[in-house]
CSV table of C-alpha atoms in Angstrom, one decimal:
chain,number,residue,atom,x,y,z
L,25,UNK,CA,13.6,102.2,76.1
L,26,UNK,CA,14.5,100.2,79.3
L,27,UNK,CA,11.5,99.8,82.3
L,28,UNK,CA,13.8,101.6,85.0
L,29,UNK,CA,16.2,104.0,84.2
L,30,UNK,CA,18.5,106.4,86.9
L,31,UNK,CA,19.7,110.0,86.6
L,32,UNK,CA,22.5,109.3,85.6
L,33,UNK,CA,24.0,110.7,82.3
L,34,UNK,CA,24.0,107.1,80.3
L,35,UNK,CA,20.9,106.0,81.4
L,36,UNK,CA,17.0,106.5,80.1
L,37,UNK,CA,14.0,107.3,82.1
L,38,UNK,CA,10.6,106.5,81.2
L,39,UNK,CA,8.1,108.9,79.8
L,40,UNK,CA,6.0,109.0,82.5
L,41,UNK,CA,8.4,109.6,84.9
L,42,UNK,CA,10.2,112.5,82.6
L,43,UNK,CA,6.9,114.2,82.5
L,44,UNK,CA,6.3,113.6,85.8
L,45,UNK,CA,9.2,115.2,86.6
L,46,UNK,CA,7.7,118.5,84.5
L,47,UNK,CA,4.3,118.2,85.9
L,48,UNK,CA,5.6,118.4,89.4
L,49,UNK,CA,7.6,121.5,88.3
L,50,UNK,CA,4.4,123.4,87.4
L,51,UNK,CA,3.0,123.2,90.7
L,52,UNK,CA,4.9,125.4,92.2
L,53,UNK,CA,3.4,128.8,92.7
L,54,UNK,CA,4.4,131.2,89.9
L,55,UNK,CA,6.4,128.8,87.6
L,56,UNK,CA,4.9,128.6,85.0
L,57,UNK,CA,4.3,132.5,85.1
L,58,UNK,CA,8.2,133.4,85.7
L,59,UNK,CA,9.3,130.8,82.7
L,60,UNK,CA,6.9,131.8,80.1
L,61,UNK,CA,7.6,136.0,80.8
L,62,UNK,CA,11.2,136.1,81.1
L,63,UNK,CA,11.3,134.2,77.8
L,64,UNK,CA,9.3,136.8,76.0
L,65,UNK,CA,11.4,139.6,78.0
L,66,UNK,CA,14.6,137.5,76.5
L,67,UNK,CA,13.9,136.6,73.2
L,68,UNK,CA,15.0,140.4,71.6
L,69,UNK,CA,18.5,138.9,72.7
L,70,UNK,CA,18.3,136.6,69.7
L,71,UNK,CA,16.9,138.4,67.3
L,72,UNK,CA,19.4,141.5,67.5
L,73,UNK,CA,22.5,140.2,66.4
L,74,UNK,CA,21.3,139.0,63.2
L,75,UNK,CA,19.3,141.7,62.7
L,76,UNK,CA,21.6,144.4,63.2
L,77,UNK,CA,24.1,142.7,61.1
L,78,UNK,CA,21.4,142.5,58.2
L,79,UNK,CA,20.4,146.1,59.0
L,80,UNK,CA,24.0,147.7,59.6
L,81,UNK,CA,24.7,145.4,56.1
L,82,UNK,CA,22.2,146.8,53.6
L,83,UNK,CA,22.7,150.4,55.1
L,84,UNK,CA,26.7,150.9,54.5
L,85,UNK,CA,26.8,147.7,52.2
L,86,UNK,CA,29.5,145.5,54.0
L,87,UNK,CA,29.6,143.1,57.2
L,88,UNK,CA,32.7,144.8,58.4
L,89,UNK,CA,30.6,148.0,59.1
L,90,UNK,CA,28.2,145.4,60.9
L,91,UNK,CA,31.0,144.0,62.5
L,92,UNK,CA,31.9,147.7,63.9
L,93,UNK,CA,28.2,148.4,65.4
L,94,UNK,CA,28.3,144.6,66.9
L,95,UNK,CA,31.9,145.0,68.6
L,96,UNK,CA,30.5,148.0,70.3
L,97,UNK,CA,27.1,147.0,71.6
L,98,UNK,CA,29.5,143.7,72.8
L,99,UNK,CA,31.7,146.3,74.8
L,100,UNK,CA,28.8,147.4,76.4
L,101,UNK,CA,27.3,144.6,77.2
L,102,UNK,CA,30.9,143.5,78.6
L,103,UNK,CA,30.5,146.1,81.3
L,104,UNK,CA,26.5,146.5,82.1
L,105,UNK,CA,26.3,142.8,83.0
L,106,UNK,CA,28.3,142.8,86.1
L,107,UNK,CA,27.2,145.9,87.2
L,108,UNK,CA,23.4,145.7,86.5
L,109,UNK,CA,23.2,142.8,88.2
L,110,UNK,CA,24.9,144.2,91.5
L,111,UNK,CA,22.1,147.3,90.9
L,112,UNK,CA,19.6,144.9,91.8
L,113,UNK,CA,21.0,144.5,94.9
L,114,UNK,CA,20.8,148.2,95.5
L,115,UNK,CA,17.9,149.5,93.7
L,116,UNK,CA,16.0,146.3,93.7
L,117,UNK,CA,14.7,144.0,90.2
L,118,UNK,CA,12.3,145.6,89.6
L,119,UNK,CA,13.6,149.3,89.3
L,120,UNK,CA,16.9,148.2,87.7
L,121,UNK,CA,14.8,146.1,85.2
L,122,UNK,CA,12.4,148.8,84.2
L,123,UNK,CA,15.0,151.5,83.7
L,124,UNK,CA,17.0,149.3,81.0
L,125,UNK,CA,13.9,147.8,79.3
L,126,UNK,CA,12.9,151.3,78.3
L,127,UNK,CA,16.3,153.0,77.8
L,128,UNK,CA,17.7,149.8,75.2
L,129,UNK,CA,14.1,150.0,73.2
L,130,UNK,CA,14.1,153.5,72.7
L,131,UNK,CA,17.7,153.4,71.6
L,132,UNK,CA,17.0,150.3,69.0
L,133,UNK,CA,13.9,152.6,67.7
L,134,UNK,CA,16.3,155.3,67.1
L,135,UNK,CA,18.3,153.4,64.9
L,136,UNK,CA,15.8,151.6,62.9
L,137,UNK,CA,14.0,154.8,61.9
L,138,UNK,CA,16.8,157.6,61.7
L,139,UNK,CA,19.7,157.4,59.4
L,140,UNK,CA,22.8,158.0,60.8
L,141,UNK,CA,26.5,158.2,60.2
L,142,UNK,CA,28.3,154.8,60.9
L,143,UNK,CA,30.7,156.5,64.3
L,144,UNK,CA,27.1,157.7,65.7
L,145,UNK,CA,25.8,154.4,65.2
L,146,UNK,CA,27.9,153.0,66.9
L,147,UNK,CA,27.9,154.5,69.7
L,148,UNK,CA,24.2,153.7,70.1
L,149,UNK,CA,24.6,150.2,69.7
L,150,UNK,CA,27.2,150.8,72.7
L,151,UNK,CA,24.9,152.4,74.5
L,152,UNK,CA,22.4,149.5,73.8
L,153,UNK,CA,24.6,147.2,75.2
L,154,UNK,CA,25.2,149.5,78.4
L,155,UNK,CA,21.4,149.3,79.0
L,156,UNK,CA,21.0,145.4,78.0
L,157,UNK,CA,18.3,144.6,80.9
L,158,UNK,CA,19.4,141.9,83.0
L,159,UNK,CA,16.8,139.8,82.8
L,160,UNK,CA,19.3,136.2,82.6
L,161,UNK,CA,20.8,136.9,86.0
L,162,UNK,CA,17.5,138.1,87.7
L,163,UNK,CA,15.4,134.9,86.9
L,164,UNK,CA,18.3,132.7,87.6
L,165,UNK,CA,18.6,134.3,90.7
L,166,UNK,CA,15.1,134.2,91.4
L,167,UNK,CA,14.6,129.6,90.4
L,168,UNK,CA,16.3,128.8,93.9
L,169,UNK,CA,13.5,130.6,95.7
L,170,UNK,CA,10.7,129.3,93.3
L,171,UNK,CA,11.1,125.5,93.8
L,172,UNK,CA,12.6,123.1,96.2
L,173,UNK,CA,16.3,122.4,95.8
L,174,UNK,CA,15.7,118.9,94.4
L,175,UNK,CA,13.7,120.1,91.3
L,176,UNK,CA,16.0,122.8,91.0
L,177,UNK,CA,17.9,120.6,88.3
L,178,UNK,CA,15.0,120.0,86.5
L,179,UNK,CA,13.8,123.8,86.5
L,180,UNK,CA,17.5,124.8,85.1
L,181,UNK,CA,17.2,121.9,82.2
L,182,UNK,CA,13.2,123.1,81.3
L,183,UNK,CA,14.7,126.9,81.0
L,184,UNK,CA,17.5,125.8,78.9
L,185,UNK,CA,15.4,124.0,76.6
L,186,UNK,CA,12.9,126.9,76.4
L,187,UNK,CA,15.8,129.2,76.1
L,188,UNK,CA,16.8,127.5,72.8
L,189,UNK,CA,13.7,130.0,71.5
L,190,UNK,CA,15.8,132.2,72.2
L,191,UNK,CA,19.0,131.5,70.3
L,192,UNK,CA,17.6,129.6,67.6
L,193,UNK,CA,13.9,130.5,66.9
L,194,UNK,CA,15.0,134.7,67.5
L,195,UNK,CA,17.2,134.6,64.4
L,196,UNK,CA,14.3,132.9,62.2
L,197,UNK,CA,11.9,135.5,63.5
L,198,UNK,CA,14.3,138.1,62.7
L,199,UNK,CA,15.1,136.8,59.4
L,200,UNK,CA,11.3,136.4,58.3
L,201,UNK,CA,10.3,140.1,59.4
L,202,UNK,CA,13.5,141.6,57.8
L,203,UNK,CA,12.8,140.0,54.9
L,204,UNK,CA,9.0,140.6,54.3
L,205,UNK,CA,9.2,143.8,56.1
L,206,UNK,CA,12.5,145.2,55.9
L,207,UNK,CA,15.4,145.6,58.9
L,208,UNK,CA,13.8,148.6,60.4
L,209,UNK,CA,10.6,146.3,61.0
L,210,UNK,CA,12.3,144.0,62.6
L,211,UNK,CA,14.2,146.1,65.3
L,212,UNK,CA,10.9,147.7,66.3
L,213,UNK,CA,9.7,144.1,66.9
L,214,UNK,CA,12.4,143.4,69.0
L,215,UNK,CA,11.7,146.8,70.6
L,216,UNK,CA,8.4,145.8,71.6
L,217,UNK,CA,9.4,142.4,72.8
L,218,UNK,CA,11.5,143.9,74.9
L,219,UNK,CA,8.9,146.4,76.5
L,220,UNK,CA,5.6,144.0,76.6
L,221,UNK,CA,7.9,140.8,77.7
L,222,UNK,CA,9.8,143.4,80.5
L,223,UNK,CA,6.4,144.9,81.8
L,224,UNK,CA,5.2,140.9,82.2
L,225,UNK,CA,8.1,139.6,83.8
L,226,UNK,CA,9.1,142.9,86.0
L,227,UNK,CA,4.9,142.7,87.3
L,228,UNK,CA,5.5,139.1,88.5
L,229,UNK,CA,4.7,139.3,92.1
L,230,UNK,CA,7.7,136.9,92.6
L,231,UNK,CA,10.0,139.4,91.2
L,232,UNK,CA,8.6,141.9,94.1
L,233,UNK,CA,9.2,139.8,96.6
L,234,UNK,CA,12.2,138.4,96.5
L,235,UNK,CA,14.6,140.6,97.9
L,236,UNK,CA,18.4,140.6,96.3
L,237,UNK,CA,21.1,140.7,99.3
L,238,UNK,CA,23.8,142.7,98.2
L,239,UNK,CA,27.2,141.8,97.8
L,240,UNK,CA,29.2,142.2,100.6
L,241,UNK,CA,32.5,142.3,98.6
L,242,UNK,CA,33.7,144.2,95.8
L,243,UNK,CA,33.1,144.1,92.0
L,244,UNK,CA,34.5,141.1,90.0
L,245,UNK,CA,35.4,139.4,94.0
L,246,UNK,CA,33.0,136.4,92.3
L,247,UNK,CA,35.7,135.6,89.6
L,248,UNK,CA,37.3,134.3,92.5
L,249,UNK,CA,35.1,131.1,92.3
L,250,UNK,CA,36.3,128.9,89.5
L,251,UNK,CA,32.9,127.8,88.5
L,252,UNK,CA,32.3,131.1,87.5
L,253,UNK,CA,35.6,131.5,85.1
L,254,UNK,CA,34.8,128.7,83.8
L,255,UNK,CA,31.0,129.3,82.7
L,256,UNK,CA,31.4,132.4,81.5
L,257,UNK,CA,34.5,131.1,79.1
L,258,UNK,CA,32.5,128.3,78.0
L,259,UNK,CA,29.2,129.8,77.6
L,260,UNK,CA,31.0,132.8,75.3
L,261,UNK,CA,32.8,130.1,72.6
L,262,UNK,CA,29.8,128.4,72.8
L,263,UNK,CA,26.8,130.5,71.8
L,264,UNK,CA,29.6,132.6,69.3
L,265,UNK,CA,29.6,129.4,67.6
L,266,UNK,CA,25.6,129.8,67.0
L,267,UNK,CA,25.9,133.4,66.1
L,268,UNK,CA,28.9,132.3,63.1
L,269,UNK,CA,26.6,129.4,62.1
L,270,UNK,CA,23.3,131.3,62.2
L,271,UNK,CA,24.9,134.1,59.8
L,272,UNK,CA,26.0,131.0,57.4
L,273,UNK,CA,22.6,129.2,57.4
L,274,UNK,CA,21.6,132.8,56.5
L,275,UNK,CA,24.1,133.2,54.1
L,276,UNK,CA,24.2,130.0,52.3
L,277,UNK,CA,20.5,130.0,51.2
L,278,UNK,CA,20.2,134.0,50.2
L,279,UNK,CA,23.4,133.8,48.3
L,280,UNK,CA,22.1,130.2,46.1
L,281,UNK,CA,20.9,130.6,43.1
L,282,UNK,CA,17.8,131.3,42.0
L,283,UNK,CA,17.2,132.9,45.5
L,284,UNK,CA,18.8,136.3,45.4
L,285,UNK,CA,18.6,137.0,49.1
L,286,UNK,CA,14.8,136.5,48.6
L,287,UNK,CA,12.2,135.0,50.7
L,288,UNK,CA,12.6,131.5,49.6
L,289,UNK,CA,15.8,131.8,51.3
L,290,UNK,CA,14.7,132.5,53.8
L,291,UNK,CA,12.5,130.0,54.7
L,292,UNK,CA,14.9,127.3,53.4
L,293,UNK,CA,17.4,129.0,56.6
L,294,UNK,CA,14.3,129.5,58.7
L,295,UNK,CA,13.5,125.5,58.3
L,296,UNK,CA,17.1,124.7,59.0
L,297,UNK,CA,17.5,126.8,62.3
L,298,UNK,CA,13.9,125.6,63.5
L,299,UNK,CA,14.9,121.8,63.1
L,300,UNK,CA,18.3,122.8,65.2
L,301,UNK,CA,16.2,124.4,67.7
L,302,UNK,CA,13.9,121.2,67.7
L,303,UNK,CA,16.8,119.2,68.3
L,304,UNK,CA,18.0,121.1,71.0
L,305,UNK,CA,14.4,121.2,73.0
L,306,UNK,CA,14.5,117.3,72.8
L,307,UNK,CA,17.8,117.2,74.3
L,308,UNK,CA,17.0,119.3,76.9
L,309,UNK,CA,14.0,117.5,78.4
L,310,UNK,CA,15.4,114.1,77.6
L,311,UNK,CA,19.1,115.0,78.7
L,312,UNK,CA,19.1,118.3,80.5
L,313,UNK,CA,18.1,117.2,84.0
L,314,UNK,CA,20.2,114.3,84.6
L,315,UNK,CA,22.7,114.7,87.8
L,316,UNK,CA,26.0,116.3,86.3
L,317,UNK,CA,29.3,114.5,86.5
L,318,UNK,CA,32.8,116.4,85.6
L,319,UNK,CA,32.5,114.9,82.3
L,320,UNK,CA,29.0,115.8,81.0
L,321,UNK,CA,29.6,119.4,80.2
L,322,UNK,CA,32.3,118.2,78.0
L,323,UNK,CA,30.4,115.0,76.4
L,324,UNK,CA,27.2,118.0,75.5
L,325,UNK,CA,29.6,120.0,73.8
L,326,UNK,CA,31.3,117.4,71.9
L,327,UNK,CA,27.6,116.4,70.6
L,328,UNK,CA,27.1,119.6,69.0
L,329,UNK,CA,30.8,120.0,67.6
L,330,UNK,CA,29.6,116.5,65.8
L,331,UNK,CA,26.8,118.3,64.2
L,332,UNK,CA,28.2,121.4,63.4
L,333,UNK,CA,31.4,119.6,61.9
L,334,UNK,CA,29.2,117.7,59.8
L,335,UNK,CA,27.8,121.1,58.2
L,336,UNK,CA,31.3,121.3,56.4
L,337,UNK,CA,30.5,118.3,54.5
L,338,UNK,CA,27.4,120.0,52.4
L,339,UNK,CA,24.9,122.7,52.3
L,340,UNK,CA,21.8,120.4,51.2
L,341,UNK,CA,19.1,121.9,53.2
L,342,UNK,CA,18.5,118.2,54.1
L,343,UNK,CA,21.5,117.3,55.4
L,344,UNK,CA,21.9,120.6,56.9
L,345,UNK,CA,18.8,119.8,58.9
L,346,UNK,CA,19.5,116.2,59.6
L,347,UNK,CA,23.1,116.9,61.2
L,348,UNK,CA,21.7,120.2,63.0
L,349,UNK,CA,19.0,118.5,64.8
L,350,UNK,CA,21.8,115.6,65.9
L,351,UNK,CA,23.8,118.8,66.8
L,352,UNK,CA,21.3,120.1,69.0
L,353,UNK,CA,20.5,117.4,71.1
L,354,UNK,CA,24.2,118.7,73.0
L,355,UNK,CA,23.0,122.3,72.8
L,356,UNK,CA,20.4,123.2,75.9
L,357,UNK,CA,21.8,120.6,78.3
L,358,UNK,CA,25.0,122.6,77.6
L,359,UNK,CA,23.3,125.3,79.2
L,360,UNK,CA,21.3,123.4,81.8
L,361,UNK,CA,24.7,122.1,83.3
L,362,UNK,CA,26.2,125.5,83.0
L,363,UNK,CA,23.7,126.5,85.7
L,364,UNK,CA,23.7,123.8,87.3
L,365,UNK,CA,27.2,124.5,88.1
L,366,UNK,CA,27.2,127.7,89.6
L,367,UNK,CA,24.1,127.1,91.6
L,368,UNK,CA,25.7,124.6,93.5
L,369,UNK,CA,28.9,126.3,94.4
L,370,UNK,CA,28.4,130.1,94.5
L,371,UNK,CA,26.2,131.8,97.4
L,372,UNK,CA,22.8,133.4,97.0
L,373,UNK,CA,23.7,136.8,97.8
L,374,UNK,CA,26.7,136.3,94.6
L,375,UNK,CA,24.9,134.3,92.6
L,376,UNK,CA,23.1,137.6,90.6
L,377,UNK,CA,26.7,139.1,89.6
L,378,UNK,CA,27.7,135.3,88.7
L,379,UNK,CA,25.0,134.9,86.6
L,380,UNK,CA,25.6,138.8,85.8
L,381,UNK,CA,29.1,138.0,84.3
L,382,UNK,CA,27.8,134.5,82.7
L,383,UNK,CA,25.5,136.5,80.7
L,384,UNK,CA,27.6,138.9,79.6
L,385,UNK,CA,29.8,136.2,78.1
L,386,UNK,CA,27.0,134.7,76.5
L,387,UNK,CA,25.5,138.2,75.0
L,388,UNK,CA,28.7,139.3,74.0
L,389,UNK,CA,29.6,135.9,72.2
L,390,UNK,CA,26.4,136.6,70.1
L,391,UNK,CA,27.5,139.8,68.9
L,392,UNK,CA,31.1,138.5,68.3
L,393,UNK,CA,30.3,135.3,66.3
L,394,UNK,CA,27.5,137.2,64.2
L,395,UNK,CA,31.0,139.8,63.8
L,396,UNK,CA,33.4,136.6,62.7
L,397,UNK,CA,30.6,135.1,60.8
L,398,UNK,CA,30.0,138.1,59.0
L,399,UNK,CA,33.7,139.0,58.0
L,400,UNK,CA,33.9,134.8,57.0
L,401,UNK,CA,31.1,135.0,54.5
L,402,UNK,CA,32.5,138.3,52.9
L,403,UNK,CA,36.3,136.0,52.4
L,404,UNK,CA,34.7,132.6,51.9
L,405,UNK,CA,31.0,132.5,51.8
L,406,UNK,CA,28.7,130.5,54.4
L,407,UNK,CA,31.2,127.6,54.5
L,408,UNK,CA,33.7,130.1,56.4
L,409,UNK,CA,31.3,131.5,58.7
L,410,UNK,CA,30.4,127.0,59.6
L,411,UNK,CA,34.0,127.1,59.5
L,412,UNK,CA,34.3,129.9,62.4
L,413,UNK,CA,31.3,128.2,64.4
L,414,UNK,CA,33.4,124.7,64.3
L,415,UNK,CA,36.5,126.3,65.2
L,416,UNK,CA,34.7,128.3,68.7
L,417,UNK,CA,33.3,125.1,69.6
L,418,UNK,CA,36.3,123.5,69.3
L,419,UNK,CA,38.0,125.9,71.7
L,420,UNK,CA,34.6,125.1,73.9
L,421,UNK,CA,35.2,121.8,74.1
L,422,UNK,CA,39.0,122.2,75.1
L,423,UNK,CA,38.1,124.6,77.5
L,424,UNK,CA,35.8,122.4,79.2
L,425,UNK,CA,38.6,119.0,79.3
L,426,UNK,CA,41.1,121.3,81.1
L,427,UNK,CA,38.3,122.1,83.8
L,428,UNK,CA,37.6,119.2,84.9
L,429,UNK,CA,39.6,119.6,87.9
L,430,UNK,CA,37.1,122.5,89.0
L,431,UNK,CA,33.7,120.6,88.1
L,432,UNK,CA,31.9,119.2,90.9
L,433,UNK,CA,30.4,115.7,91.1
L,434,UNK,CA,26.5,116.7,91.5
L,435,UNK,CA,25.4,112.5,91.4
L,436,UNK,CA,23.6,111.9,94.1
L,437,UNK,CA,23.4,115.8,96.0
L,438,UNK,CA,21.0,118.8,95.4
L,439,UNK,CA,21.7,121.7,93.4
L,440,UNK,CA,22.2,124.3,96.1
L,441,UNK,CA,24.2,127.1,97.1
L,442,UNK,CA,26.4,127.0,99.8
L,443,UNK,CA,26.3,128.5,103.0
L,444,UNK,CA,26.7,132.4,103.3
L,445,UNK,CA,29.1,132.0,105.8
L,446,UNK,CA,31.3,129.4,104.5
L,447,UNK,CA,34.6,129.9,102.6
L,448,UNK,CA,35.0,129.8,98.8
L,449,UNK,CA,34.6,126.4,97.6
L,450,UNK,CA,37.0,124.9,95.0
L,451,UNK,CA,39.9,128.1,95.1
L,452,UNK,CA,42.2,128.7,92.3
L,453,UNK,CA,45.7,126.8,92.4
């Protein structure tokens, strides 16, 4: 590793000054807090996909009955995020926050004890999505007002890398309880991770000070900001591609032999989606923070489509693991630049319903790639459903090459919003 190193994207820092950079970041008055309880308040959002694909599955006996209930709850989803997030500015965080936490538990309760026709499923799982709490836009809203504009970079990357937890440790959770406890067991869990990580993060006294402004134009107004377009495409093809590849994993170690969609299976796809996550976390803080150039969205996605590709080649838990953890080092820098990218171009009193829509891609993406992946293994076992997660990130990575025009140059400048009263940055042709 070199003795001097700059933050740019090629180069290497030292240890000590990468944990420096951390340290300095938990100094700051309710970090530390605000990151370690919205996780928790998160992390149902990656359990739920796969387990209400497994539940919907052994229920009605098919994916494409899974694949109904997930379309709906991602129609939902498609039209609380927006809106939530411009609540807040209304009703406050806190209110807004409470209201959905309870509401979307109750409703995953309901379906994990009572058994139901597949129509009035669905229309729960739509309702769950209509009540998805917002927690993603609130605490992105809230990291500009937490640190000083020259950590904000490195606050983004250290969320990103814990919110791989999230994407890739919530399925292996979900897949352990399901298996040892049954489906049921593990909605309830996400039920309560919901409700005890919502009650933490909505009594942060950070979250009751902060005051939202609200928008002062009308719904969807921030589409007008490229930025925006732009992250919420990506971040949909993207984290669909972990939901399709999640549900293979899944797939291609309960369907071997000699497992029999047992626990050994389990833990062979457990292992696998721990080592990705692992990957991913080391990307993050090694990678994450660096100053963003147009290209380095596009270079972090092309680093996981190399993994992921490479899944095609075999489905030795091995190589699986070795190729997924190379994949990962892309994956939470991905996201760390994604907010890095709206923070610097959209203003504070927008940047709720930004992060409002960007969420709702992401959310919705789960539920859709868990849909593809599920309707791939039923035609072609777990090699579709890598297939399917290859293919989205492909259409990632394309997406991000014909936005490079719209992607600012952060070397050498602070992640910050502009001015309230200045014009739209960077406006559509």
């Amino acid at each position: 590793m070199p003795k001097h190193g700059t933050a740019s994207e090629g180069d290497s820092a030292p240890y000590t000054a990468l944990m420096g950079i951390y340290r300095e970041l938990g100094r700051n008055p309710g970090v530390l807090r605000i990151l370690a309880s919205q996780l928790t308040a998160r992390f149902p959002f990656g359990m739920l996909s796969i387990i209400l694909l497994l539940h919907i599955q052994r229920a009605y006996g098919d994916y494409t009955s899974a694949g109904i209930v997930l379309a709906t709850q991602s129609i939902g989803q498609a039209i609380s995020g927006p809106m939530s997030s411009r609540l807040m500015g209304r009703w406050g965080m806190r209110r807004v926050l409470s209201l959905t936490s309870v509401l979307c538990a109750g409703l995953l309760v309901a379906i994990a004890l009572v058994r139901l026709p597949l129509p009035i499923v669905a229309g729960l799982a739509l309702l769950i999505g209509l009540s998805t709490p917002p927690v993603t836009p609130a605490v992105r809203t809230l990291y500009p007002r937490l640190v000083p504009n020259r950590q904000l970079s490195a606050l983004f990357s250290l969320d990103a890398s814990a919110q791989e937890i999230i994407w890739v440790l919530g399925p292996v959770v979900a897949v352990f309880v399901s298996s040892q406890f049954g489906t049921a067991a593990g909605l309830c869990v996400a039920a309560a991770f919901m409700l005890g990580g919502g009650a933490w993060f909505i009594m942060s006294r950070t979250v009751g000070e902060v005051k939202l402004p609200p928008s002062k134009r009308g719904l969807g107004a921030v589409l007008r900001y490229p930025t925006v377009i732009i992250s919420t495409v990506i971040g949909f093809f993207f984290v669909a591609s972990f939901a399709a590849i999640e549900a293979g994993i899944v797939a291609a170690f309960s369907g071997s032999a000699g497992h029999g969609g047992g626990g050994q299976g389990s833990i062979e796809s457990g292992i696998v989606l721990a080592i990705f996550a692992g990957g991913s976390l080391v990307g993050g803080l090694l990678i994450g923070h660096r100053e963003m150039r147009p290209w380095s969205l596009l270079l972090r996605i092309g680093i996981v489509l190399a993994g992921t590709s490479a899944c095609l080649v075999s489905l030795n838990i091995w190589w699986l693991s070795a190729v997924l953890f190379i994949g990962g080092l892309g994956t939470a820098p991905v996201f760390a630049a994604i907010s890095n990218l709206v923070s610097s171009t959209v203003k504070f009193s927008e940047t709720a319903e930004a992060y409002g829509w960007i969420g709702t891609g992401q959310l919705v993406g789960v539920a859709t790639g868990s849909a593809l992946g599920g309707v791939a293994i039923d035609a072609a076992g777990a090699s579709g459903a890598i297939l399917v997660s290859t293919g989205l990130l492909i259409v990632a990575a394309l997406c991000a090459a014909v936005s490079l025009r719209w992607i600012p140059d952060l070397k050498g400048r602070t992640v910050e919003p502009p001015p309230e009263t200045g014009t739209l940055s960077l406006p559509l042709p």
